[in-house]
């Protein structure tokens, strides 16, 4: 088990809780293999470099014979970390991420139960071939679907519209679905590109897109992938790849239903990539990993077509 910090590892100070607990502190009483503290960082401050270090550690454990690995961190970015690992994970052995919604000093702190459940999932033969799994509140979620949908509740993580993959009960994991097809692991990024995430809003004239100096951008568009005429013009003129996702929280971007300027059909005709079923935050992770590995425009289109599909 590796710890990156977060609420699960926090202790009170005079100015609020901060992550200070080590991995060894967290696993007291649990039967786990190697235990290491890779960072003591809030989830909001994690970086791609830190995640790549954790990925390397996880790969080493599996290569040494581990049936699965667990990584704990702050829940603020847990859905993004899960998808980051899922895109780069080459093994059948699962990598399981977890954290806590309540810090250890609060009544009903959920960290110990979440960690115990994550260890159960990581060690189960039935978890093999499922990629990166997120485990909280006794639910098991697929990385590509799960999102944090509440700021503080114990059931903050949901997987609309697919639902959780399974549940943990009596120290066993029970899956509701068979193992799904997984795409091959992406190449490890050689650089960390700058990828912006913007949300399309009422009255948006596209000025923020025009002001960007980045390697790529994701636009969280309205409805099924719609933006204003001003933003559509700005996206078409952008000197970097742009991916359009839906800001709604569930559902796919369309491809051929609407035909007005700024519609999904219009954007596709202008060379914009559609995220499909990927939420804006997952789309940003995918775009960053692809750009960091020097993917061509053709490769970008192919990966978003595949990974944004329903299967």
PDB file of C-alpha atoms in Angstrom:
ATOM      1  CA  UNK A   1       0.000   0.000   0.000  1.00  0.00           C
ATOM      2  CA  UNK A   2       1.269   3.473  -0.895  1.00  0.00           C
ATOM      3  CA  UNK A   3       0.049   6.734   0.604  1.00  0.00           C
ATOM      4  CA  UNK A   4       0.059  10.100  -1.131  1.00  0.00           C
ATOM      5  CA  UNK A   5      -1.648  11.944   1.749  1.00  0.00           C
ATOM      6  CA  UNK A   6      -5.106  13.486   1.735  1.00  0.00           C
ATOM      7  CA  UNK A   7      -7.955  13.547   4.271  1.00  0.00           C
ATOM      8  CA  UNK A   8      -7.385   9.923   5.241  1.00  0.00           C
ATOM      9  CA  UNK A   9      -3.931  10.896   6.543  1.00  0.00           C
ATOM     10  CA  UNK A  10      -4.813  14.182   8.234  1.00  0.00           C
ATOM     11  CA  UNK A  11      -4.439  15.259  11.857  1.00  0.00           C
ATOM     12  CA  UNK A  12      -5.682  18.428  13.588  1.00  0.00           C
ATOM     13  CA  UNK A  13      -3.541  21.518  13.999  1.00  0.00           C
ATOM     14  CA  UNK A  14      -4.388  24.949  15.335  1.00  0.00           C
ATOM     15  CA  UNK A  15      -5.517  26.012  11.858  1.00  0.00           C
ATOM     16  CA  UNK A  16      -7.356  22.945  10.622  1.00  0.00           C
ATOM     17  CA  UNK A  17      -6.348  19.413   9.644  1.00  0.00           C
ATOM     18  CA  UNK A  18      -3.277  18.694   7.513  1.00  0.00           C
ATOM     19  CA  UNK A  19      -1.893  15.424   6.065  1.00  0.00           C
ATOM     20  CA  UNK A  20       0.769  14.088   8.455  1.00  0.00           C
ATOM     21  CA  UNK A  21       0.030  10.375   8.948  1.00  0.00           C
ATOM     22  CA  UNK A  22       2.357   7.887   7.252  1.00  0.00           C
ATOM     23  CA  UNK A  23       1.302   4.805   5.350  1.00  0.00           C
ATOM     24  CA  UNK A  24       2.398   2.698   8.310  1.00  0.00           C
ATOM     25  CA  UNK A  25       0.025   4.668  10.558  1.00  0.00           C
ATOM     26  CA  UNK A  26      -2.875   3.968   8.217  1.00  0.00           C
ATOM     27  CA  UNK A  27      -2.457   0.209   7.826  1.00  0.00           C
ATOM     28  CA  UNK A  28      -2.212  -0.627  11.529  1.00  0.00           C
ATOM     29  CA  UNK A  29      -4.078  -3.912  12.037  1.00  0.00           C
ATOM     30  CA  UNK A  30      -4.373  -4.722   8.309  1.00  0.00           C
ATOM     31  CA  UNK A  31      -2.575  -7.572   6.577  1.00  0.00           C
ATOM     32  CA  UNK A  32      -0.780  -5.869   3.696  1.00  0.00           C
ATOM     33  CA  UNK A  33       2.530  -6.278   1.917  1.00  0.00           C
ATOM     34  CA  UNK A  34       4.956  -3.433   1.328  1.00  0.00           C
ATOM     35  CA  UNK A  35       3.899  -0.129   2.856  1.00  0.00           C
ATOM     36  CA  UNK A  36       5.387   3.164   1.697  1.00  0.00           C
ATOM     37  CA  UNK A  37       4.698   6.868   2.096  1.00  0.00           C
ATOM     38  CA  UNK A  38       5.285   8.534  -1.271  1.00  0.00           C
ATOM     39  CA  UNK A  39       3.861  11.939  -0.323  1.00  0.00           C
ATOM     40  CA  UNK A  40       1.898  13.758   2.360  1.00  0.00           C
ATOM     41  CA  UNK A  41       0.006  16.065   0.052  1.00  0.00           C
ATOM     42  CA  UNK A  42      -3.606  17.256  -0.183  1.00  0.00           C
ATOM     43  CA  UNK A  43      -5.382  15.814  -3.194  1.00  0.00           C
ATOM     44  CA  UNK A  44      -5.734  19.246  -4.807  1.00  0.00           C
ATOM     45  CA  UNK A  45      -1.936  19.668  -4.905  1.00  0.00           C
ATOM     46  CA  UNK A  46      -0.979  16.329  -6.464  1.00  0.00           C
ATOM     47  CA  UNK A  47       0.963  16.507  -9.738  1.00  0.00           C
ATOM     48  CA  UNK A  48       1.449  14.218 -12.725  1.00  0.00           C
ATOM     49  CA  UNK A  49       5.040  13.684 -11.598  1.00  0.00           C
ATOM     50  CA  UNK A  50       3.853  12.419  -8.192  1.00  0.00           C
ATOM     51  CA  UNK A  51       1.346  10.120  -9.872  1.00  0.00           C
ATOM     52  CA  UNK A  52       4.006   8.722 -12.191  1.00  0.00           C
ATOM     53  CA  UNK A  53       6.149   7.953  -9.142  1.00  0.00           C
ATOM     54  CA  UNK A  54       3.192   6.119  -7.600  1.00  0.00           C
ATOM     55  CA  UNK A  55       2.580   4.297 -10.881  1.00  0.00           C
ATOM     56  CA  UNK A  56       6.191   3.116 -10.985  1.00  0.00           C
ATOM     57  CA  UNK A  57       5.940   1.879  -7.411  1.00  0.00           C
ATOM     58  CA  UNK A  58       2.714   0.004  -8.205  1.00  0.00           C
ATOM     59  CA  UNK A  59       4.210  -1.620 -11.303  1.00  0.00           C
ATOM     60  CA  UNK A  60       7.212  -2.796  -9.289  1.00  0.00           C
ATOM     61  CA  UNK A  61       4.957  -4.469  -6.713  1.00  0.00           C
ATOM     62  CA  UNK A  62       3.072  -6.401  -9.379  1.00  0.00           C
ATOM     63  CA  UNK A  63       6.287  -7.399 -11.126  1.00  0.00           C
ATOM     64  CA  UNK A  64       7.442  -8.811  -7.765  1.00  0.00           C
ATOM     65  CA  UNK A  65       4.298 -10.924  -7.508  1.00  0.00           C
ATOM     66  CA  UNK A  66       1.661  -8.747  -5.804  1.00  0.00           C
ATOM     67  CA  UNK A  67      -1.908  -9.777  -6.661  1.00  0.00           C
ATOM     68  CA  UNK A  68      -2.971  -6.116  -6.544  1.00  0.00           C
ATOM     69  CA  UNK A  69      -1.934  -2.748  -5.105  1.00  0.00           C
ATOM     70  CA  UNK A  70      -3.656  -0.005  -3.103  1.00  0.00           C
ATOM     71  CA  UNK A  71      -2.911   3.715  -3.315  1.00  0.00           C
ATOM     72  CA  UNK A  72      -4.536   6.202  -0.937  1.00  0.00           C
ATOM     73  CA  UNK A  73      -4.837   9.935  -1.487  1.00  0.00           C
ATOM     74  CA  UNK A  74      -7.146  12.909  -1.061  1.00  0.00           C
ATOM     75  CA  UNK A  75     -10.593  12.560  -2.599  1.00  0.00           C
ATOM     76  CA  UNK A  76     -10.585  16.011  -4.252  1.00  0.00           C
ATOM     77  CA  UNK A  77      -8.830  14.617  -7.337  1.00  0.00           C
ATOM     78  CA  UNK A  78      -9.370  10.901  -6.789  1.00  0.00           C
ATOM     79  CA  UNK A  79     -11.540  10.447  -9.891  1.00  0.00           C
ATOM     80  CA  UNK A  80      -8.812  11.995 -12.039  1.00  0.00           C
ATOM     81  CA  UNK A  81      -6.050   9.908 -10.458  1.00  0.00           C
ATOM     82  CA  UNK A  82      -8.089   6.747 -11.003  1.00  0.00           C
ATOM     83  CA  UNK A  83      -8.426   7.466 -14.721  1.00  0.00           C
ATOM     84  CA  UNK A  84      -4.758   8.493 -14.966  1.00  0.00           C
ATOM     85  CA  UNK A  85      -3.708   5.102 -13.596  1.00  0.00           C
ATOM     86  CA  UNK A  86      -6.303   3.242 -15.657  1.00  0.00           C
ATOM     87  CA  UNK A  87      -4.989   4.693 -18.925  1.00  0.00           C
ATOM     88  CA  UNK A  88      -1.386   3.715 -18.125  1.00  0.00           C
ATOM     89  CA  UNK A  89      -1.922   0.421 -16.280  1.00  0.00           C
ATOM     90  CA  UNK A  90      -0.651  -2.622 -18.273  1.00  0.00           C
ATOM     91  CA  UNK A  91      -1.410  -5.486 -15.870  1.00  0.00           C
ATOM     92  CA  UNK A  92      -4.372  -7.738 -15.083  1.00  0.00           C
ATOM     93  CA  UNK A  93      -3.643  -7.254 -11.380  1.00  0.00           C
ATOM     94  CA  UNK A  94      -5.771  -4.312 -10.194  1.00  0.00           C
ATOM     95  CA  UNK A  95      -4.575  -0.993  -8.860  1.00  0.00           C
ATOM     96  CA  UNK A  96      -7.121   0.227  -6.295  1.00  0.00           C
ATOM     97  CA  UNK A  97      -7.417   3.838  -5.151  1.00  0.00           C
ATOM     98  CA  UNK A  98      -9.205   5.023  -2.044  1.00  0.00           C
ATOM     99  CA  UNK A  99      -9.315   7.827   0.500  1.00  0.00           C
ATOM    100  CA  UNK A 100     -11.668   9.317   3.066  1.00  0.00           C
ATOM    101  CA  UNK A 101     -14.421  11.895   3.249  1.00  0.00           C
ATOM    102  CA  UNK A 102     -14.019  12.426   7.017  1.00  0.00           C
ATOM    103  CA  UNK A 103     -10.649  13.011   8.612  1.00  0.00           C
ATOM    104  CA  UNK A 104      -9.540  10.699  11.463  1.00  0.00           C
ATOM    105  CA  UNK A 105     -10.475  13.132  14.259  1.00  0.00           C
ATOM    106  CA  UNK A 106     -14.160  13.242  13.257  1.00  0.00           C
ATOM    107  CA  UNK A 107     -16.826  10.869  14.624  1.00  0.00           C
ATOM    108  CA  UNK A 108     -17.498   8.139  12.092  1.00  0.00           C
ATOM    109  CA  UNK A 109     -14.251   8.643  10.189  1.00  0.00           C
ATOM    110  CA  UNK A 110     -14.460   6.435   7.118  1.00  0.00           C
ATOM    111  CA  UNK A 111     -10.775   6.064   6.270  1.00  0.00           C
ATOM    112  CA  UNK A 112     -10.101   2.740   8.048  1.00  0.00           C
ATOM    113  CA  UNK A 113     -13.172   1.065   6.529  1.00  0.00           C
ATOM    114  CA  UNK A 114     -12.360   2.388   3.054  1.00  0.00           C
ATOM    115  CA  UNK A 115      -8.785   1.175   3.291  1.00  0.00           C
ATOM    116  CA  UNK A 116      -9.851  -2.263   4.535  1.00  0.00           C
ATOM    117  CA  UNK A 117     -12.335  -2.552   1.678  1.00  0.00           C
ATOM    118  CA  UNK A 118      -9.695  -1.462  -0.834  1.00  0.00           C
ATOM    119  CA  UNK A 119      -7.289  -4.138   0.431  1.00  0.00           C
ATOM    120  CA  UNK A 120     -10.067  -6.720   0.065  1.00  0.00           C
ATOM    121  CA  UNK A 121     -10.740  -5.631  -3.525  1.00  0.00           C
ATOM    122  CA  UNK A 122      -7.054  -5.556  -4.461  1.00  0.00           C
ATOM    123  CA  UNK A 123      -6.558  -9.076  -3.148  1.00  0.00           C
ATOM    124  CA  UNK A 124      -9.585 -10.657  -4.808  1.00  0.00           C
ATOM    125  CA  UNK A 125      -9.033 -12.858  -7.891  1.00  0.00           C
ATOM    126  CA  UNK A 126     -12.340 -11.488  -9.216  1.00  0.00           C
ATOM    127  CA  UNK A 127     -10.752  -8.034  -9.509  1.00  0.00           C
ATOM    128  CA  UNK A 128      -8.268  -9.248 -12.100  1.00  0.00           C
ATOM    129  CA  UNK A 129      -8.500  -7.578 -15.497  1.00  0.00           C
ATOM    130  CA  UNK A 130     -10.584  -4.643 -14.281  1.00  0.00           C
ATOM    131  CA  UNK A 131      -7.845  -1.997 -14.438  1.00  0.00           C
ATOM    132  CA  UNK A 132      -7.940   0.778 -11.865  1.00  0.00           C
ATOM    133  CA  UNK A 133     -10.791   0.577  -9.367  1.00  0.00           C
ATOM    134  CA  UNK A 134     -11.982   3.245  -6.950  1.00  0.00           C
ATOM    135  CA  UNK A 135     -13.294   1.941  -3.620  1.00  0.00           C
ATOM    136  CA  UNK A 136     -15.187   4.089  -1.116  1.00  0.00           C
ATOM    137  CA  UNK A 137     -18.209   3.550   1.087  1.00  0.00           C
ATOM    138  CA  UNK A 138     -18.054  -0.229   0.348  1.00  0.00           C
ATOM    139  CA  UNK A 139     -18.697   0.437  -3.351  1.00  0.00           C
ATOM    140  CA  UNK A 140     -16.367  -0.497  -6.208  1.00  0.00           C
ATOM    141  CA  UNK A 141     -16.310   1.865  -9.175  1.00  0.00           C
ATOM    142  CA  UNK A 142     -14.687   1.703 -12.603  1.00  0.00           C
ATOM    143  CA  UNK A 143     -12.192   4.504 -13.173  1.00  0.00           C
ATOM    144  CA  UNK A 144     -13.714   5.653 -16.464  1.00  0.00           C
ATOM    145  CA  UNK A 145     -17.170   6.244 -14.949  1.00  0.00           C
ATOM    146  CA  UNK A 146     -16.700   7.368 -11.364  1.00  0.00           C
ATOM    147  CA  UNK A 147     -17.074  11.012 -10.334  1.00  0.00           C
ATOM    148  CA  UNK A 148     -17.144  12.914  -7.068  1.00  0.00           C
ATOM    149  CA  UNK A 149     -20.679  14.295  -6.956  1.00  0.00           C
ATOM    150  CA  UNK A 150     -20.879  15.746  -3.443  1.00  0.00           C
ATOM    151  CA  UNK A 151     -18.451  17.864  -1.488  1.00  0.00           C
ATOM    152  CA  UNK A 152     -18.644  16.038   1.844  1.00  0.00           C
ATOM    153  CA  UNK A 153     -21.061  13.068   2.023  1.00  0.00           C
ATOM    154  CA  UNK A 154     -19.772   9.551   2.565  1.00  0.00           C
ATOM    155  CA  UNK A 155     -21.503   8.467  -0.665  1.00  0.00           C
ATOM    156  CA  UNK A 156     -19.889  11.288  -2.634  1.00  0.00           C
ATOM    157  CA  UNK A 157     -18.641   9.011  -5.425  1.00  0.00           C
ATOM    158  CA  UNK A 158     -21.111   7.891  -8.059  1.00  0.00           C
ATOM    159  CA  UNK A 159     -20.880   6.328 -11.516  1.00  0.00           C
ATOM    160  CA  UNK A 160     -23.748   7.752 -13.555  1.00  0.00           C
ATOM    161  CA  UNK A 161     -25.151   6.272 -15.692  1.00  0.00           C
ATOM    162  CA  UNK A 162     -23.359   2.904 -15.370  1.00  0.00           C
ATOM    163  CA  UNK A 163     -23.556   2.444 -11.592  1.00  0.00           C
ATOM    164  CA  UNK A 164     -20.950   0.767  -9.376  1.00  0.00           C
ATOM    165  CA  UNK A 165     -19.219  -2.416 -10.474  1.00  0.00           C
ATOM    166  CA  UNK A 166     -19.744  -4.126  -7.133  1.00  0.00           C
ATOM    167  CA  UNK A 167     -19.957  -4.003  -3.360  1.00  0.00           C
ATOM    168  CA  UNK A 168     -17.806  -5.156  -0.466  1.00  0.00           C
ATOM    169  CA  UNK A 169     -19.664  -7.181   2.178  1.00  0.00           C
ATOM    170  CA  UNK A 170     -18.340  -9.507   4.888  1.00  0.00           C
ATOM    171  CA  UNK A 171     -14.749  -8.965   3.741  1.00  0.00           C
ATOM    172  CA  UNK A 172     -15.544 -10.110   0.195  1.00  0.00           C
ATOM    173  CA  UNK A 173     -16.106  -8.195  -3.027  1.00  0.00           C
ATOM    174  CA  UNK A 174     -19.229  -9.009  -5.022  1.00  0.00           C
ATOM    175  CA  UNK A 175     -19.249  -7.863  -8.654  1.00  0.00           C
ATOM    176  CA  UNK A 176     -22.458  -7.167 -10.547  1.00  0.00           C
ATOM    177  CA  UNK A 177     -20.845  -7.176 -13.990  1.00  0.00           C
ATOM    178  CA  UNK A 178     -18.345  -9.418 -15.787  1.00  0.00           C
ATOM    179  CA  UNK A 179     -14.898  -8.124 -16.650  1.00  0.00           C
ATOM    180  CA  UNK A 180     -15.245  -5.598 -19.484  1.00  0.00           C
ATOM    181  CA  UNK A 181     -12.949  -5.061 -22.444  1.00  0.00           C
ATOM    182  CA  UNK A 182      -9.924  -2.909 -21.632  1.00  0.00           C
ATOM    183  CA  UNK A 183      -7.903  -0.896 -24.091  1.00  0.00           C
ATOM    184  CA  UNK A 184      -4.142  -1.225 -24.177  1.00  0.00           C
ATOM    185  CA  UNK A 185      -2.088   0.911 -21.823  1.00  0.00           C
ATOM    186  CA  UNK A 186      -1.062   4.262 -23.261  1.00  0.00           C
ATOM    187  CA  UNK A 187       2.601   5.149 -23.652  1.00  0.00           C
ATOM    188  CA  UNK A 188       4.176   6.788 -20.644  1.00  0.00           C
ATOM    189  CA  UNK A 189       4.246  10.571 -21.166  1.00  0.00           C
ATOM    190  CA  UNK A 190       7.724  12.013 -21.650  1.00  0.00           C
ATOM    191  CA  UNK A 191       6.546  15.500 -20.723  1.00  0.00           C
ATOM    192  CA  UNK A 192       3.759  17.129 -18.731  1.00  0.00           C
ATOM    193  CA  UNK A 193       1.803  19.292 -21.177  1.00  0.00           C
ATOM    194  CA  UNK A 194      -0.352  22.242 -20.233  1.00  0.00           C
ATOM    195  CA  UNK A 195      -3.994  21.312 -20.834  1.00  0.00           C
ATOM    196  CA  UNK A 196      -6.724  23.760 -19.876  1.00  0.00           C
ATOM    197  CA  UNK A 197     -10.288  22.929 -18.845  1.00  0.00           C
ATOM    198  CA  UNK A 198     -12.925  25.572 -19.563  1.00  0.00           C
ATOM    199  CA  UNK A 199     -16.680  25.509 -19.121  1.00  0.00           C
ATOM    200  CA  UNK A 200     -19.008  26.926 -21.740  1.00  0.00           C
ATOM    201  CA  UNK A 201     -21.505  29.325 -20.181  1.00  0.00           C
ATOM    202  CA  UNK A 202     -24.401  31.578 -21.092  1.00  0.00           C
ATOM    203  CA  UNK A 203     -23.219  34.554 -23.144  1.00  0.00           C
ATOM    204  CA  UNK A 204     -19.719  33.116 -23.666  1.00  0.00           C
ATOM    205  CA  UNK A 205     -17.958  34.934 -26.522  1.00  0.00           C
ATOM    206  CA  UNK A 206     -14.913  32.659 -26.708  1.00  0.00           C
ATOM    207  CA  UNK A 207     -12.464  35.260 -25.378  1.00  0.00           C
ATOM    208  CA  UNK A 208     -11.026  32.845 -22.798  1.00  0.00           C
ATOM    209  CA  UNK A 209     -10.232  30.293 -25.495  1.00  0.00           C
ATOM    210  CA  UNK A 210      -8.501  33.000 -27.543  1.00  0.00           C
ATOM    211  CA  UNK A 211      -6.413  34.029 -24.529  1.00  0.00           C
ATOM    212  CA  UNK A 212      -5.094  30.541 -23.805  1.00  0.00           C
ATOM    213  CA  UNK A 213      -1.398  29.735 -24.256  1.00  0.00           C
ATOM    214  CA  UNK A 214      -1.495  25.993 -23.747  1.00  0.00           C
ATOM    215  CA  UNK A 215      -0.732  22.678 -25.449  1.00  0.00           C
ATOM    216  CA  UNK A 216      -4.374  21.612 -25.531  1.00  0.00           C
ATOM    217  CA  UNK A 217      -7.791  22.343 -24.070  1.00  0.00           C
ATOM    218  CA  UNK A 218     -11.016  20.635 -23.057  1.00  0.00           C
ATOM    219  CA  UNK A 219     -14.266  22.564 -23.187  1.00  0.00           C
ATOM    220  CA  UNK A 220     -17.053  21.401 -20.875  1.00  0.00           C
ATOM    221  CA  UNK A 221     -19.857  22.248 -23.276  1.00  0.00           C
ATOM    222  CA  UNK A 222     -23.571  22.580 -22.668  1.00  0.00           C
ATOM    223  CA  UNK A 223     -25.934  19.685 -23.296  1.00  0.00           C
ATOM    224  CA  UNK A 224     -24.705  17.129 -25.801  1.00  0.00           C
ATOM    225  CA  UNK A 225     -21.686  19.204 -26.845  1.00  0.00           C
ATOM    226  CA  UNK A 226     -22.861  22.701 -27.762  1.00  0.00           C
ATOM    227  CA  UNK A 227     -21.126  26.074 -27.466  1.00  0.00           C
ATOM    228  CA  UNK A 228     -21.946  29.628 -28.519  1.00  0.00           C
ATOM    229  CA  UNK A 229     -21.132  30.894 -31.992  1.00  0.00           C
ATOM    230  CA  UNK A 230     -18.339  33.016 -30.532  1.00  0.00           C
ATOM    231  CA  UNK A 231     -16.760  30.086 -28.737  1.00  0.00           C
ATOM    232  CA  UNK A 232     -17.149  27.891 -31.817  1.00  0.00           C
ATOM    233  CA  UNK A 233     -15.169  30.418 -33.855  1.00  0.00           C
ATOM    234  CA  UNK A 234     -12.521  30.657 -31.140  1.00  0.00           C
ATOM    235  CA  UNK A 235     -12.199  26.865 -30.913  1.00  0.00           C
ATOM    236  CA  UNK A 236     -11.866  26.555 -34.686  1.00  0.00           C
ATOM    237  CA  UNK A 237      -9.056  29.133 -34.688  1.00  0.00           C
ATOM    238  CA  UNK A 238      -7.181  27.632 -31.713  1.00  0.00           C
ATOM    239  CA  UNK A 239      -3.580  26.595 -32.523  1.00  0.00           C
ATOM    240  CA  UNK A 240      -3.873  23.539 -30.259  1.00  0.00           C
ATOM    241  CA  UNK A 241      -6.116  20.457 -30.049  1.00  0.00           C
ATOM    242  CA  UNK A 242      -9.536  21.038 -28.496  1.00  0.00           C
ATOM    243  CA  UNK A 243     -11.797  18.340 -27.062  1.00  0.00           C
ATOM    244  CA  UNK A 244     -15.463  19.003 -26.298  1.00  0.00           C
ATOM    245  CA  UNK A 245     -17.186  17.131 -23.470  1.00  0.00           C
ATOM    246  CA  UNK A 246     -20.584  17.530 -21.808  1.00  0.00           C
ATOM    247  CA  UNK A 247     -20.725  19.586 -18.639  1.00  0.00           C
ATOM    248  CA  UNK A 248     -23.939  17.869 -17.472  1.00  0.00           C
ATOM    249  CA  UNK A 249     -22.376  15.114 -15.349  1.00  0.00           C
ATOM    250  CA  UNK A 250     -23.917  12.202 -17.253  1.00  0.00           C
ATOM    251  CA  UNK A 251     -24.557  11.282 -20.851  1.00  0.00           C
ATOM    252  CA  UNK A 252     -22.571  11.408 -24.069  1.00  0.00           C
ATOM    253  CA  UNK A 253     -21.760  14.105 -26.544  1.00  0.00           C
ATOM    254  CA  UNK A 254     -23.697  13.720 -29.793  1.00  0.00           C
ATOM    255  CA  UNK A 255     -22.234  13.568 -33.299  1.00  0.00           C
ATOM    256  CA  UNK A 256     -24.943  14.157 -35.912  1.00  0.00           C
ATOM    257  CA  UNK A 257     -28.222  15.425 -34.450  1.00  0.00           C
ATOM    258  CA  UNK A 258     -27.940  19.226 -34.296  1.00  0.00           C
ATOM    259  CA  UNK A 259     -26.663  21.347 -37.173  1.00  0.00           C
ATOM    260  CA  UNK A 260     -26.516  24.969 -36.000  1.00  0.00           C
ATOM    261  CA  UNK A 261     -23.272  26.906 -35.573  1.00  0.00           C
ATOM    262  CA  UNK A 262     -21.706  25.737 -32.307  1.00  0.00           C
ATOM    263  CA  UNK A 263     -23.529  22.391 -32.405  1.00  0.00           C
ATOM    264  CA  UNK A 264     -21.750  19.060 -32.191  1.00  0.00           C
ATOM    265  CA  UNK A 265     -21.987  18.530 -35.965  1.00  0.00           C
ATOM    266  CA  UNK A 266     -20.553  21.971 -36.646  1.00  0.00           C
ATOM    267  CA  UNK A 267     -17.689  21.482 -34.184  1.00  0.00           C
ATOM    268  CA  UNK A 268     -16.778  18.081 -35.623  1.00  0.00           C
ATOM    269  CA  UNK A 269     -16.729  19.592 -39.121  1.00  0.00           C
ATOM    270  CA  UNK A 270     -14.243  22.166 -37.802  1.00  0.00           C
ATOM    271  CA  UNK A 271     -11.900  19.418 -36.584  1.00  0.00           C
ATOM    272  CA  UNK A 272     -12.896  19.376 -32.924  1.00  0.00           C
ATOM    273  CA  UNK A 273     -12.645  16.078 -31.026  1.00  0.00           C
ATOM    274  CA  UNK A 274     -15.664  14.902 -29.021  1.00  0.00           C
ATOM    275  CA  UNK A 275     -15.203  13.236 -25.629  1.00  0.00           C
ATOM    276  CA  UNK A 276     -18.205  10.940 -25.948  1.00  0.00           C
ATOM    277  CA  UNK A 277     -19.027   9.419 -22.568  1.00  0.00           C
ATOM    278  CA  UNK A 278     -15.902  10.790 -20.888  1.00  0.00           C
ATOM    279  CA  UNK A 279     -16.567  13.629 -18.460  1.00  0.00           C
ATOM    280  CA  UNK A 280     -14.534  16.846 -18.923  1.00  0.00           C
ATOM    281  CA  UNK A 281     -12.033  15.949 -16.193  1.00  0.00           C
ATOM    282  CA  UNK A 282     -11.369  12.481 -17.612  1.00  0.00           C
ATOM    283  CA  UNK A 283     -11.099  13.989 -21.101  1.00  0.00           C
ATOM    284  CA  UNK A 284      -8.436  16.384 -19.833  1.00  0.00           C
ATOM    285  CA  UNK A 285      -6.432  13.496 -18.336  1.00  0.00           C
ATOM    286  CA  UNK A 286      -6.608  11.546 -21.582  1.00  0.00           C
ATOM    287  CA  UNK A 287      -5.628  14.543 -23.711  1.00  0.00           C
ATOM    288  CA  UNK A 288      -2.706  15.379 -21.414  1.00  0.00           C
ATOM    289  CA  UNK A 289      -1.378  11.816 -21.467  1.00  0.00           C
ATOM    290  CA  UNK A 290      -1.634  11.626 -25.245  1.00  0.00           C
ATOM    291  CA  UNK A 291       0.010  15.002 -25.830  1.00  0.00           C
ATOM    292  CA  UNK A 292       2.701  14.116 -23.291  1.00  0.00           C
ATOM    293  CA  UNK A 293       3.513  11.050 -25.394  1.00  0.00           C
ATOM    294  CA  UNK A 294       3.635  13.131 -28.617  1.00  0.00           C
ATOM    295  CA  UNK A 295       0.507  11.592 -30.120  1.00  0.00           C
ATOM    296  CA  UNK A 296      -0.423  12.685 -33.631  1.00  0.00           C
ATOM    297  CA  UNK A 297      -3.789  14.245 -34.498  1.00  0.00           C
ATOM    298  CA  UNK A 298      -4.813  10.892 -35.962  1.00  0.00           C
ATOM    299  CA  UNK A 299      -3.865   9.108 -32.734  1.00  0.00           C
ATOM    300  CA  UNK A 300      -5.768  11.685 -30.681  1.00  0.00           C
ATOM    301  CA  UNK A 301      -8.889  11.120 -32.753  1.00  0.00           C
ATOM    302  CA  UNK A 302      -8.544   7.330 -32.554  1.00  0.00           C
ATOM    303  CA  UNK A 303      -8.078   7.230 -28.770  1.00  0.00           C
ATOM    304  CA  UNK A 304     -10.990   9.565 -28.051  1.00  0.00           C
ATOM    305  CA  UNK A 305     -13.184   7.587 -30.423  1.00  0.00           C
ATOM    306  CA  UNK A 306     -12.336   4.340 -28.609  1.00  0.00           C
ATOM    307  CA  UNK A 307     -12.141   5.478 -25.007  1.00  0.00           C
ATOM    308  CA  UNK A 308     -15.142   7.776 -25.224  1.00  0.00           C
ATOM    309  CA  UNK A 309     -17.394   4.995 -26.488  1.00  0.00           C
ATOM    310  CA  UNK A 310     -19.836   2.928 -24.450  1.00  0.00           C
ATOM    311  CA  UNK A 311     -18.122  -0.338 -25.587  1.00  0.00           C
TER     312      UNK A 311
END
